[in-house]
Coordinates of C-alpha atoms and ligand atoms in Angstrom, one line a residue:
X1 CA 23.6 19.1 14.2
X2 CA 20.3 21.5 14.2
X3 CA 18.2 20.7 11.4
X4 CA 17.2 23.5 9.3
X5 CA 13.4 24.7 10.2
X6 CA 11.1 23.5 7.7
X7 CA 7.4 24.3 6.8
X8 CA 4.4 23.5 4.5
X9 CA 0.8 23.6 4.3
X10 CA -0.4 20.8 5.8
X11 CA -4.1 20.8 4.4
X12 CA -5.1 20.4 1.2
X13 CA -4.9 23.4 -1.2
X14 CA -8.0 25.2 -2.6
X15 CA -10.8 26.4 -0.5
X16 CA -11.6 24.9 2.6
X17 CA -12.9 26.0 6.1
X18 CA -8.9 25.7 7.8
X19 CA -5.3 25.8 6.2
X20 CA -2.9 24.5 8.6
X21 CA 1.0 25.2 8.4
X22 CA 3.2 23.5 9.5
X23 CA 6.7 24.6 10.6
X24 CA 9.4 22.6 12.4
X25 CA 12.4 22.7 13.6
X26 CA 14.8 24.1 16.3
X27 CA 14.5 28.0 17.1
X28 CA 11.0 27.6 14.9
X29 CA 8.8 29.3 17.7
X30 CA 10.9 32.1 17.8
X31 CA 10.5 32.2 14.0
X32 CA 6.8 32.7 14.5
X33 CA 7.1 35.4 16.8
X34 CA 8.4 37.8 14.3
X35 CA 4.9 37.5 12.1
X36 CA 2.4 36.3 14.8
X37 CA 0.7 39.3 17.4
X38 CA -1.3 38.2 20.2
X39 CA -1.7 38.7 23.7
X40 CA 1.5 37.1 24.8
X41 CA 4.7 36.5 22.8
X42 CA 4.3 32.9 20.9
X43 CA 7.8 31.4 22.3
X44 CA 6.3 32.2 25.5
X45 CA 3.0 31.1 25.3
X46 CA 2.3 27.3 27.0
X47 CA 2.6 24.1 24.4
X48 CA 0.3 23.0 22.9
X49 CA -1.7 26.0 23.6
X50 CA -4.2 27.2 20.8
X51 CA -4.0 30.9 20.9
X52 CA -5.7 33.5 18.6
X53 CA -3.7 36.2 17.0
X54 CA -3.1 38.2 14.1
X55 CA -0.1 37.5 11.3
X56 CA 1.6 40.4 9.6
X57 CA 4.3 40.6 6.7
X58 CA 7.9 41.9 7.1
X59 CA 5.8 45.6 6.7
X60 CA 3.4 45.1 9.4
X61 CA 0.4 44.6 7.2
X62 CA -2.0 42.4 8.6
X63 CA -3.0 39.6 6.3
X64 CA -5.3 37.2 8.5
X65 CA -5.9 36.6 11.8
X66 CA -5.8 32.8 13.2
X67 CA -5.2 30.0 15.8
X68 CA -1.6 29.1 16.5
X69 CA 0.0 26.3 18.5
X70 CA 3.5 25.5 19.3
X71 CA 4.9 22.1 20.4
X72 CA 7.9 21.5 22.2
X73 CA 11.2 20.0 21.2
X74 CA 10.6 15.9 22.3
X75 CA 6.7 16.7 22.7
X76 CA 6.1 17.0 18.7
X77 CA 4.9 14.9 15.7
X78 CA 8.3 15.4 14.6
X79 CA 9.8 14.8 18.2
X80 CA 11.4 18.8 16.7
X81 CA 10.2 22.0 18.8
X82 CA 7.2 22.9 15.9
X83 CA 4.7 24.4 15.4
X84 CA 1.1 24.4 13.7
X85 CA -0.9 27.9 12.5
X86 CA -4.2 27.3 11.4
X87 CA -5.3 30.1 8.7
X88 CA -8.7 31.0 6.9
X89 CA -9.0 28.3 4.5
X90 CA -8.6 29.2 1.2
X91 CA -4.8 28.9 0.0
X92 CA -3.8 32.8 -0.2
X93 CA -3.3 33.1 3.6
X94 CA -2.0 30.1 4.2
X95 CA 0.7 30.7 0.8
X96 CA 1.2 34.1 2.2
X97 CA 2.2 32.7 5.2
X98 CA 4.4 30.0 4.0
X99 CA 6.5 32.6 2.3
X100 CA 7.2 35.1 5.2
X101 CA 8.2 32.3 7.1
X102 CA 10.5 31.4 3.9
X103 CA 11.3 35.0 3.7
X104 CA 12.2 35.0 7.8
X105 CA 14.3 31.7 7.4
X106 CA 12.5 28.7 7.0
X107 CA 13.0 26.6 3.9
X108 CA 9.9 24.7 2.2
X109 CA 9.7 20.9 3.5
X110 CA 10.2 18.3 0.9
X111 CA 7.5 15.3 0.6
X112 CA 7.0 13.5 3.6
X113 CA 9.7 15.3 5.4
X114 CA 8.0 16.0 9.1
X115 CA 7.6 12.1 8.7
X116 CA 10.6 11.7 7.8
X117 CA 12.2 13.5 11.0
X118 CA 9.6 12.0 12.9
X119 CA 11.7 8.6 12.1
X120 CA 14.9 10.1 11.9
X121 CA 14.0 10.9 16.0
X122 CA 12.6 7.7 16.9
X123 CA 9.0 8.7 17.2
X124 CA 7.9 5.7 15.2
X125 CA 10.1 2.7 12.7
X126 CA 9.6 2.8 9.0
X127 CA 6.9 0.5 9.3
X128 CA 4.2 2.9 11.2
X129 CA 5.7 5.9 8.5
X130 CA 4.5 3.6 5.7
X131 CA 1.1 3.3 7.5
X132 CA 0.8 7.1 7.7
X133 CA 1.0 6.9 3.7
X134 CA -1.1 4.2 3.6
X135 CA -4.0 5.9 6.1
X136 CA -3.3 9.0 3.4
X137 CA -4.1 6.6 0.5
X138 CA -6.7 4.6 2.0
X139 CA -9.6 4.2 -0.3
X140 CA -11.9 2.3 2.1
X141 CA -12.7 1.6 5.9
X142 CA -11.2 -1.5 5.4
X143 CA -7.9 -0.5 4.5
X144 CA -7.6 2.7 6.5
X145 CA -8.3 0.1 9.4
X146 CA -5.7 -1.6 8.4
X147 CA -3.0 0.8 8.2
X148 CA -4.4 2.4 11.8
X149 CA -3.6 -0.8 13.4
X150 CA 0.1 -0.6 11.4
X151 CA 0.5 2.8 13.0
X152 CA -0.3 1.8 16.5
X153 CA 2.5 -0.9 16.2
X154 CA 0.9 -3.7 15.9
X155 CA 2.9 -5.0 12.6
X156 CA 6.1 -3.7 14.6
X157 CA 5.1 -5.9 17.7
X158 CA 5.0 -8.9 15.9
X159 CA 7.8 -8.4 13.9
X160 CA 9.6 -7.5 17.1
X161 CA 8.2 -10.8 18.4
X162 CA 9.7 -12.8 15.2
X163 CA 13.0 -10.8 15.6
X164 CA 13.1 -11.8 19.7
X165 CA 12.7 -15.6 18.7
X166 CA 15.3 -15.1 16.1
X167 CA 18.0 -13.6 18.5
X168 CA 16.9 -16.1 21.4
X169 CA 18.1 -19.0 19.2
X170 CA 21.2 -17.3 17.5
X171 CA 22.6 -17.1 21.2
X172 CA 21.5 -20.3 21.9
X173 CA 23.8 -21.6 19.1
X174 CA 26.8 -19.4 19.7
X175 CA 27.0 -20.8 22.9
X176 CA 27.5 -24.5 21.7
X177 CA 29.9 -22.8 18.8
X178 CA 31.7 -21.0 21.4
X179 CA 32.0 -23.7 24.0
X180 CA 31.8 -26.9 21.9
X181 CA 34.1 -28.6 24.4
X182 CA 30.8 -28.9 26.9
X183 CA 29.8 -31.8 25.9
X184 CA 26.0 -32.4 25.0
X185 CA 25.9 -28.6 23.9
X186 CA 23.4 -25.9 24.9
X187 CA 20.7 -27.0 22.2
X188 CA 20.2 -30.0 20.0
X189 CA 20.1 -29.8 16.9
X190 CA 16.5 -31.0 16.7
X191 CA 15.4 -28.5 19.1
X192 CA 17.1 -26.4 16.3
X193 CA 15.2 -27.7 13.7
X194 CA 12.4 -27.5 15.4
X195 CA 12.4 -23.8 16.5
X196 CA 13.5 -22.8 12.8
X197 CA 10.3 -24.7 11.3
X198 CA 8.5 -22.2 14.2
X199 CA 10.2 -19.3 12.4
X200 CA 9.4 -19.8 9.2
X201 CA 6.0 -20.6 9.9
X202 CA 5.5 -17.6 11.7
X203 CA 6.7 -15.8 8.7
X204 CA 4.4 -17.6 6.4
X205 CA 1.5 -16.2 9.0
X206 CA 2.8 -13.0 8.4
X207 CA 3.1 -13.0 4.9
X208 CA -0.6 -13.9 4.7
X209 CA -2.0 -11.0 7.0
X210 CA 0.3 -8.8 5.0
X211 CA -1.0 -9.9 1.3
X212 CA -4.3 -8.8 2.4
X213 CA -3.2 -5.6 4.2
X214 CA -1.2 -4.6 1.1
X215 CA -4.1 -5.8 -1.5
X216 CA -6.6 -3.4 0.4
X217 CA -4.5 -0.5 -0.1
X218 CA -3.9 -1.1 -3.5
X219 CA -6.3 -2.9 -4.8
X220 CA -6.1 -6.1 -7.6
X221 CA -6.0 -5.0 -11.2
X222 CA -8.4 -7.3 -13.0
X223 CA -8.6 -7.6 -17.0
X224 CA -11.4 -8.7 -18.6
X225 CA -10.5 -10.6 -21.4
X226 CA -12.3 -12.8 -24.2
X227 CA -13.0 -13.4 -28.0
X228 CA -15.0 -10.7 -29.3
X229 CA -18.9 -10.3 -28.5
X230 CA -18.8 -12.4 -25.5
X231 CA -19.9 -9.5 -23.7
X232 CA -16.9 -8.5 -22.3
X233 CA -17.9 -4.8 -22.2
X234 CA -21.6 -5.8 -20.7
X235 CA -19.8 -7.2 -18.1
X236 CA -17.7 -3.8 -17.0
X237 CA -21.0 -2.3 -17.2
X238 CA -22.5 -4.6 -14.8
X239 CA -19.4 -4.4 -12.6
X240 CA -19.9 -0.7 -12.2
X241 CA -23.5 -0.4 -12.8
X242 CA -23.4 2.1 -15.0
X243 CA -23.1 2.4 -18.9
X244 CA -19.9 3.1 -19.2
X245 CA -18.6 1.1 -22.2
X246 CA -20.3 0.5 -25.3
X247 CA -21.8 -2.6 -26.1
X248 CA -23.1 -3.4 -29.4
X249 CA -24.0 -7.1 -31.4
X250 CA -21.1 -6.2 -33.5
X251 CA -18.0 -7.7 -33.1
X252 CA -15.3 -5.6 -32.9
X253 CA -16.6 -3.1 -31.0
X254 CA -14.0 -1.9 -27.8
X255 CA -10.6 -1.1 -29.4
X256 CA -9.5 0.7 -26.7
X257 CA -9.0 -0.8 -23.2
X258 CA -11.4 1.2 -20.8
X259 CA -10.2 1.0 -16.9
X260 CA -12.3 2.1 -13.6
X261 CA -12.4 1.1 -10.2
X262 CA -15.3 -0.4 -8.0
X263 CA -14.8 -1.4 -4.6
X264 CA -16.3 -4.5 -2.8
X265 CA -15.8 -5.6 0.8
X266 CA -13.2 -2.8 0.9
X267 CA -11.1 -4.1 -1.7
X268 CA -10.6 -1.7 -4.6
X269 CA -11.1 -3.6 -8.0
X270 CA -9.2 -1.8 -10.6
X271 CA -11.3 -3.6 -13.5
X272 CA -10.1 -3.4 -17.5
X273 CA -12.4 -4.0 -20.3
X274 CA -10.2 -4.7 -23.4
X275 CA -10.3 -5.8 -26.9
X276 CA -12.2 -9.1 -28.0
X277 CA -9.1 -11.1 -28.8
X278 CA -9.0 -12.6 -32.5
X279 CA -6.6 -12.2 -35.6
X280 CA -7.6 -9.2 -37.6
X281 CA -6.8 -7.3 -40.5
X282 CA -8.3 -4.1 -39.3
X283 CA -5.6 -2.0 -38.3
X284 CA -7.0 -0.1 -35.1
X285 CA -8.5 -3.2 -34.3
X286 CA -4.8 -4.9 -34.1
X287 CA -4.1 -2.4 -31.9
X288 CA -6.6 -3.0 -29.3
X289 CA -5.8 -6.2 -29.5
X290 CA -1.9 -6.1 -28.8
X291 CA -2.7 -3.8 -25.9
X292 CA -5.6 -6.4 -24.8
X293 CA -2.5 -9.2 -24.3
X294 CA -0.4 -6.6 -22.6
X295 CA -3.8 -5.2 -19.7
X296 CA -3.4 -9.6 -18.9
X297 CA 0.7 -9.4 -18.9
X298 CA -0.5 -6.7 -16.1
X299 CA -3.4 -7.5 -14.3
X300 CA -3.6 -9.6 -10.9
X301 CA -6.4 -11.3 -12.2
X302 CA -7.8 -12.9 -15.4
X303 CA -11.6 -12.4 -16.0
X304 CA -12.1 -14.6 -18.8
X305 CA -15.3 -14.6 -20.7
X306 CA -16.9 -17.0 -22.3
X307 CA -20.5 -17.0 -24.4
X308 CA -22.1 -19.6 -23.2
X309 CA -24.5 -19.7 -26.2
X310 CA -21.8 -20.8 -28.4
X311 CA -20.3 -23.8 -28.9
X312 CA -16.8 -23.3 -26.9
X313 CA -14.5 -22.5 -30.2
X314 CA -11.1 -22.5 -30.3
X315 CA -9.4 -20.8 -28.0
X316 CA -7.6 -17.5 -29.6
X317 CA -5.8 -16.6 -26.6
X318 CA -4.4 -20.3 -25.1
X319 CA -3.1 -21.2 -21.6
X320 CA -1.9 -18.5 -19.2
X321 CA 1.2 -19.1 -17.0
X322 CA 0.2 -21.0 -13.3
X323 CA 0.9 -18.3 -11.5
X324 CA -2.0 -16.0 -13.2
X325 CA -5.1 -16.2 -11.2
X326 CA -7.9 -16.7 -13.7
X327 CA -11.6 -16.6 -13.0
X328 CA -13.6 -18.1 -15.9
X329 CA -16.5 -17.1 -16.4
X330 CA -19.8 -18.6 -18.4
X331 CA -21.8 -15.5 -19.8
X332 CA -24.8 -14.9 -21.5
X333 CA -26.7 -17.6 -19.1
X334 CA -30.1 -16.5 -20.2
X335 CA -29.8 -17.7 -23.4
X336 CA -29.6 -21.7 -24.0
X337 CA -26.6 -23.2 -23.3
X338 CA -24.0 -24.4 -25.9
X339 CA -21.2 -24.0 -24.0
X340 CA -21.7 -26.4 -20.2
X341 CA -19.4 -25.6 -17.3
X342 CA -17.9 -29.5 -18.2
X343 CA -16.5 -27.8 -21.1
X344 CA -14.9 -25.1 -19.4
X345 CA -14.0 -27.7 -16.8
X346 CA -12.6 -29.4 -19.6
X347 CA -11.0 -26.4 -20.9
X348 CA -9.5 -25.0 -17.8
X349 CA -9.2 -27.6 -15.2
X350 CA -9.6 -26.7 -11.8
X351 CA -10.1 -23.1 -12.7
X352 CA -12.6 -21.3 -10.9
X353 CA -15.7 -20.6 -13.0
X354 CA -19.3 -18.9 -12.7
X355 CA -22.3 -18.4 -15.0
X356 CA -23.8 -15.3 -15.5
X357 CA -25.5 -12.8 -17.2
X358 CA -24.4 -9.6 -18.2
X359 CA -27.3 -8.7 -19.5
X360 CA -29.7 -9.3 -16.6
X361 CA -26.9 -8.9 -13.7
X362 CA -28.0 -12.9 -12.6
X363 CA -24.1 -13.9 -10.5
X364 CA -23.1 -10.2 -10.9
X365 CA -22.3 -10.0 -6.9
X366 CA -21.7 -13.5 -6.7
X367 CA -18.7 -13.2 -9.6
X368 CA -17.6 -10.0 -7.2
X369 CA -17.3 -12.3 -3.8
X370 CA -15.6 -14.5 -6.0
X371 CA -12.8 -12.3 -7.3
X372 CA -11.7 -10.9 -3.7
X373 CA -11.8 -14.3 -2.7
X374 CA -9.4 -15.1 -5.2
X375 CA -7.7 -12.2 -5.0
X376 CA -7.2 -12.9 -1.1
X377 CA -6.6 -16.3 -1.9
X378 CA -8.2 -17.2 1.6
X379 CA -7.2 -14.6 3.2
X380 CA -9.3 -12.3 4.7
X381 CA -9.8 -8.4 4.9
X382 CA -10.2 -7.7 8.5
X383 CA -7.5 -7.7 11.0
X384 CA -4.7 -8.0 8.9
X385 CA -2.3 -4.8 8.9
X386 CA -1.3 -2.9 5.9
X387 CA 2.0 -3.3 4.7
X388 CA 3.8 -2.2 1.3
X389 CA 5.9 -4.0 -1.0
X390 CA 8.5 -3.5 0.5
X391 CA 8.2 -4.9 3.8
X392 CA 6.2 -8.0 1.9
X393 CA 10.2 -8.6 0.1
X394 CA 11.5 -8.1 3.2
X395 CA 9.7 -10.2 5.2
X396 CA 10.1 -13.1 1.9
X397 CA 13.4 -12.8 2.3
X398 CA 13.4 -13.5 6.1
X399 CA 11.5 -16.3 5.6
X400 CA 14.1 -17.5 2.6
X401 CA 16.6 -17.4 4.9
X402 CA 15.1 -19.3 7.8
X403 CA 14.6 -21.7 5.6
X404 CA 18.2 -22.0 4.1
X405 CA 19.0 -22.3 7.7
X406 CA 16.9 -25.1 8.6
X407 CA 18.4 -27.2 5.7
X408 CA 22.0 -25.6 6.8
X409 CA 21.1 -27.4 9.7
X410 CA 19.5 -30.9 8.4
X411 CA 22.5 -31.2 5.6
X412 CA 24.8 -30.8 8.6
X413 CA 26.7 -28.0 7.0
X414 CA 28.0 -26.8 10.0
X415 CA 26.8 -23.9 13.0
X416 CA 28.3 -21.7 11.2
X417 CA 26.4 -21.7 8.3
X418 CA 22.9 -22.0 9.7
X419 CA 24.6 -18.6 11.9
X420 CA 24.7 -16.7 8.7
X421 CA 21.6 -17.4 7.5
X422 CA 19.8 -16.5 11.2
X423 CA 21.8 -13.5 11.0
X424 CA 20.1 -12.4 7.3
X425 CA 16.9 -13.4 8.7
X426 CA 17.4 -11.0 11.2
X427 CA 19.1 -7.9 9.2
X428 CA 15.9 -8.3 6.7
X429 CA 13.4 -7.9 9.3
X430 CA 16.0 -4.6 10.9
X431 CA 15.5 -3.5 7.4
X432 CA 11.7 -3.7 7.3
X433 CA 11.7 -1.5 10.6
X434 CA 14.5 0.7 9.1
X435 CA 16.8 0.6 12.0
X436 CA 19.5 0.2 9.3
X437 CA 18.3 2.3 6.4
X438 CA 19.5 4.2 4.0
X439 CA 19.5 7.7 2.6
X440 CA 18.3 6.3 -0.3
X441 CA 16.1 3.9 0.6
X442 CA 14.7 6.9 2.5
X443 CA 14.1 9.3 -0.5
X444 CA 12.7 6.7 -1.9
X445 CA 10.2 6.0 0.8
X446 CA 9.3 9.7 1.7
X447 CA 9.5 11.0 -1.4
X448 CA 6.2 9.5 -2.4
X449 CA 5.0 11.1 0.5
X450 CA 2.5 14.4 0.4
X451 CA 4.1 18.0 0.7
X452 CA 4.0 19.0 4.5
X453 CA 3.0 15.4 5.5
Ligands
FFO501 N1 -3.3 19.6 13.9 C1 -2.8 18.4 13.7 N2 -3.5 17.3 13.5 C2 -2.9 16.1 13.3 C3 -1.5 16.0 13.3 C4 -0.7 17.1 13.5 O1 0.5 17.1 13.5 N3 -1.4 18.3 13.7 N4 -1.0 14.7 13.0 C5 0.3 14.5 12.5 O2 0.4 14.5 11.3 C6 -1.8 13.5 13.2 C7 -1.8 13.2 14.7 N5 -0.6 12.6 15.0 C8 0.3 13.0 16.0 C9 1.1 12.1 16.6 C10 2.0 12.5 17.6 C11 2.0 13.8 18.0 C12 2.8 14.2 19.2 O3 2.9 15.4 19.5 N6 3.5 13.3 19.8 C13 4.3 13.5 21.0 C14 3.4 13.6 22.2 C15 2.6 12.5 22.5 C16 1.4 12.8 23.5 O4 1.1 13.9 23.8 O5 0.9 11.8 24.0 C17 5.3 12.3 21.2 O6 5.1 11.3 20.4 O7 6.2 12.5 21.9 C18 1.2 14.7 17.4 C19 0.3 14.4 16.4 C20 -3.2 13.8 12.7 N7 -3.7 15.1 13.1
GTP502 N1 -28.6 -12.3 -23.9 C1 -27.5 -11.7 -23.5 N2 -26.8 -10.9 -24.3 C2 -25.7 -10.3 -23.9 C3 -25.2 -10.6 -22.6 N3 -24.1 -9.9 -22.4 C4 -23.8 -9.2 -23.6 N4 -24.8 -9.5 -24.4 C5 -24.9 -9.0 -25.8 O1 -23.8 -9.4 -26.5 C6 -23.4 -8.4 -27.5 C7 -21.9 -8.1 -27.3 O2 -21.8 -7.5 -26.0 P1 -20.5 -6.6 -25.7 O3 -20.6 -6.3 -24.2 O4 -20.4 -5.5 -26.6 O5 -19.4 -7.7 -26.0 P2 -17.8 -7.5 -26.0 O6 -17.2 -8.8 -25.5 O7 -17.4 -6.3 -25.3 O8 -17.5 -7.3 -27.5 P3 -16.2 -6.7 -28.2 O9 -16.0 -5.3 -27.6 O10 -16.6 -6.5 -29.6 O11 -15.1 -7.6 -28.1 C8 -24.4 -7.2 -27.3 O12 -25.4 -7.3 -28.2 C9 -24.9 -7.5 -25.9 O13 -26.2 -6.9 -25.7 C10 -26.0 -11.5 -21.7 O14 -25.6 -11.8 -20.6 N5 -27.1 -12.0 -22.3
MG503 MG1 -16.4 -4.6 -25.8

């Protein structure tokens, strides 16, 4: 079935040097022709040609003149015939000449659509379409990195490398199910076990690269969180370098949690400075305070400030679950000490800690290093690939259910079992590529995509 012929500015709006539309789709060149004069007809000109012309609306006014290039059908970004025509910048011309293609029988392309029919062909899997988004989105080198070496296929190769292993051992043990009467079988069962602990190792490999990929592009939310006048605020200001909260000696002071972003070693730090945490009877102050304990509920990561010039007092805010990360951290460290990193020890067992000063920025870069390093948990930021959530579940569940085979096959629950897992294992890891997805999932995917991406 032809698709329809689509088209969408392709730049950014507002004034800029270039606007490029985009237009794909079969019969799309022909489309052009009928608003695009130049020396030769467009259709006819060669692919991938950049030729100068003029463009003209249904009544022959001229409204700009610019560079057009048509691609051919199996030769395209969207593997469609398309085509690109690169206006004045500014986004009148480039409008203008989104509609008369409208008007001539184009429609407008939805979000991420020439993506989207660029997997929908088989020019790349859904992995390498997520890494467009993510190159989009990326906020540093580090992650734009990343998600270039997601596009190239390097995720895809290694996943295809994980799926290979998976098949080569699913046939192995068919073979013995199908011919059991052979004797000794095709594999033993400890050759099984053994390549299964391979598997899921591999996955655990690949998990770890893919934390780190996904963390670069978007970032740790940290919440800086404390009894009031620790310096909580003092803190965000040092984190930024720049005044943006207000710090005062009184109590009390944030009752609004303040959010901003800095970004260290390429990892964006989404950073939260709430509410000193203490019962209150100030009303406003209650309610900084309630949405203080929800910024924690959210954030990755726990900055918890201490004053160090006080005597550790009873803690207002108790224990957070395991599976927070928390970073504790000893303020105030120009002033004498009341409050020794054997108390927090103490306190917080095996928590990792730092003593600073807010004031003076002593451990500012230090306590920075140390919240991508937690963050990262030992991971690190270079050479992993960017990935998104989804393909982190997908590749979870993989590894869940290499796992469930490998006891399948210890608790002796028959081939047939450890089969069904192997063959979950697999259909996850189809799914992470998309060779199996759905309409929905697609929408889903592409419509957070950019217009005439
Ligand atoms: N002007 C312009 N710049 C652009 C794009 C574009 O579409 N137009 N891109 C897109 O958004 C990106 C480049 N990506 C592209 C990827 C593949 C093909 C393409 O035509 N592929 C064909 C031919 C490959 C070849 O010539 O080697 C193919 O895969 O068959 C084009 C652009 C970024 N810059
Ligand atoms: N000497 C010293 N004073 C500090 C340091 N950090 C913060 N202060 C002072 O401590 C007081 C409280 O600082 P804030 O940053 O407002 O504290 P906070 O935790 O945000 O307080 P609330 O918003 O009220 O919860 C101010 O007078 C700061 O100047 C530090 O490292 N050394
Ligand atoms: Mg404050």
């Amino acid at each position: 079935m032809a698709e329809e012929i689509i088209t969408a500015l392709a730049t950014a709006w507002g004034e800029g040097g270039i606007a490029i539309v985009r237009v794909s789709g079969e019969g799309c060149a022909s489309l052009v022709d009928k608003m695009f004069r130049a020396k030769k007809r467009f259709s006819e000109q060669p692919a991938r040609y950049m030729a100068l012309g003029t463009l003209h609306a249904k009544d022959g006014t001229l409204f700009d003149e610019v560079l057009a290039v048509r691609f051919e059908r199996g030769n395209s970004y969207t593997g469609e015939e398309s085509a690109e025509i690169h206006c004045h910048g500014g986004a009148l011309s480039a409008q203008r000449c989104v509609e008369e293609l409208c008007a001539l029988g184009a429609r407008m392309a939805l979000p991420g659509e020439f993506t989207r029919r660029a997997f929908v062909n088989g020019r790349i899997n859904l992995a390498q379409a997520e890494a467009v988004a993510g190159i989009i989105k990326a906020r540093s080198d580090e992650a734009l990195a990343a998600s270039a070496r997601s596009l190239q296929g390097s995720f895809t190769e290694q996943i295809r490398g994980l799926m290979d292993s998976l098949t080569e051992l699913t046939a192995a043990l068919e073979v013995d199910l199908d011919f059991p009467e052979e004797g000794e079988g095709f594999i033993t069962d400890g050759e099984s076990a053994e390549r299964i602990k391979k598997l899921s190792g591999r996955c655990e490999e690949l998990l770890s690269g893919c934390r780190s990929g996904m963390l670069l592009r978007d970032g740790v939310r940290a919440a800086i969180i404390g009894r009031p006048n620790v310096g909580k605020s003092s803190l965000l200001n040092a984190l930024l370098a720049e005044n943006r909260a207000i710090v005062t000696a009184t109590p009390g002071t944030t009752r609004d949690s303040i959010e901003e972003t800095f970004i260290y070693k390429g990892l964006p730090v989404r950073i939260i400075d709430t509410a000193g945490i203490r019962a209150t009877e100030d009303e406003i102050e209650a309610i900084g305070v309630r949405r203080s304990l929800k910024s924690m509920a959210e954030a990755d990561i726990i900055l918890r400030v201490i004053d160090s010039s006080e005597s550790a007092a009873e803690d207002e805010i108790g224990p957070l679950s395991a599976e927070k990360k928390q970073i504790v951290i000893l303020n105030k460290n120009d002033l004498p000490t009341r409050t020794t990193e054997a108390d927090v020890e103490a306190l917080f067992p095996g928590c990792p800690r730092i003593s600073i000063s807010a004031a003076d920025g002593t451990g500012v870069d230090e306590l920075k290093e140390l919240i991508v390093r937690t963050a990262l948990s030992g991971g690190s930021v270079s050479g992993g690939c960017s990935v998104t959530a989804r393909q982190v579940e997908c590749l979870l569940r993989t590894k869940e259910a290499v796992e469930a085979a490998g006891e399948a096959l210890l608790s002796d629950l028959g081939d047939d079992l450890v089969l069904s897992c192997l063959a979950e294992a697999r259909g996850q890891l189809s799914s992470l590529l998309g060779l199996d997805a759905s309409e929905e999932l697609l929408d889903k995917i592409f419509g957070s995509f950019c217009v005439g991406k």
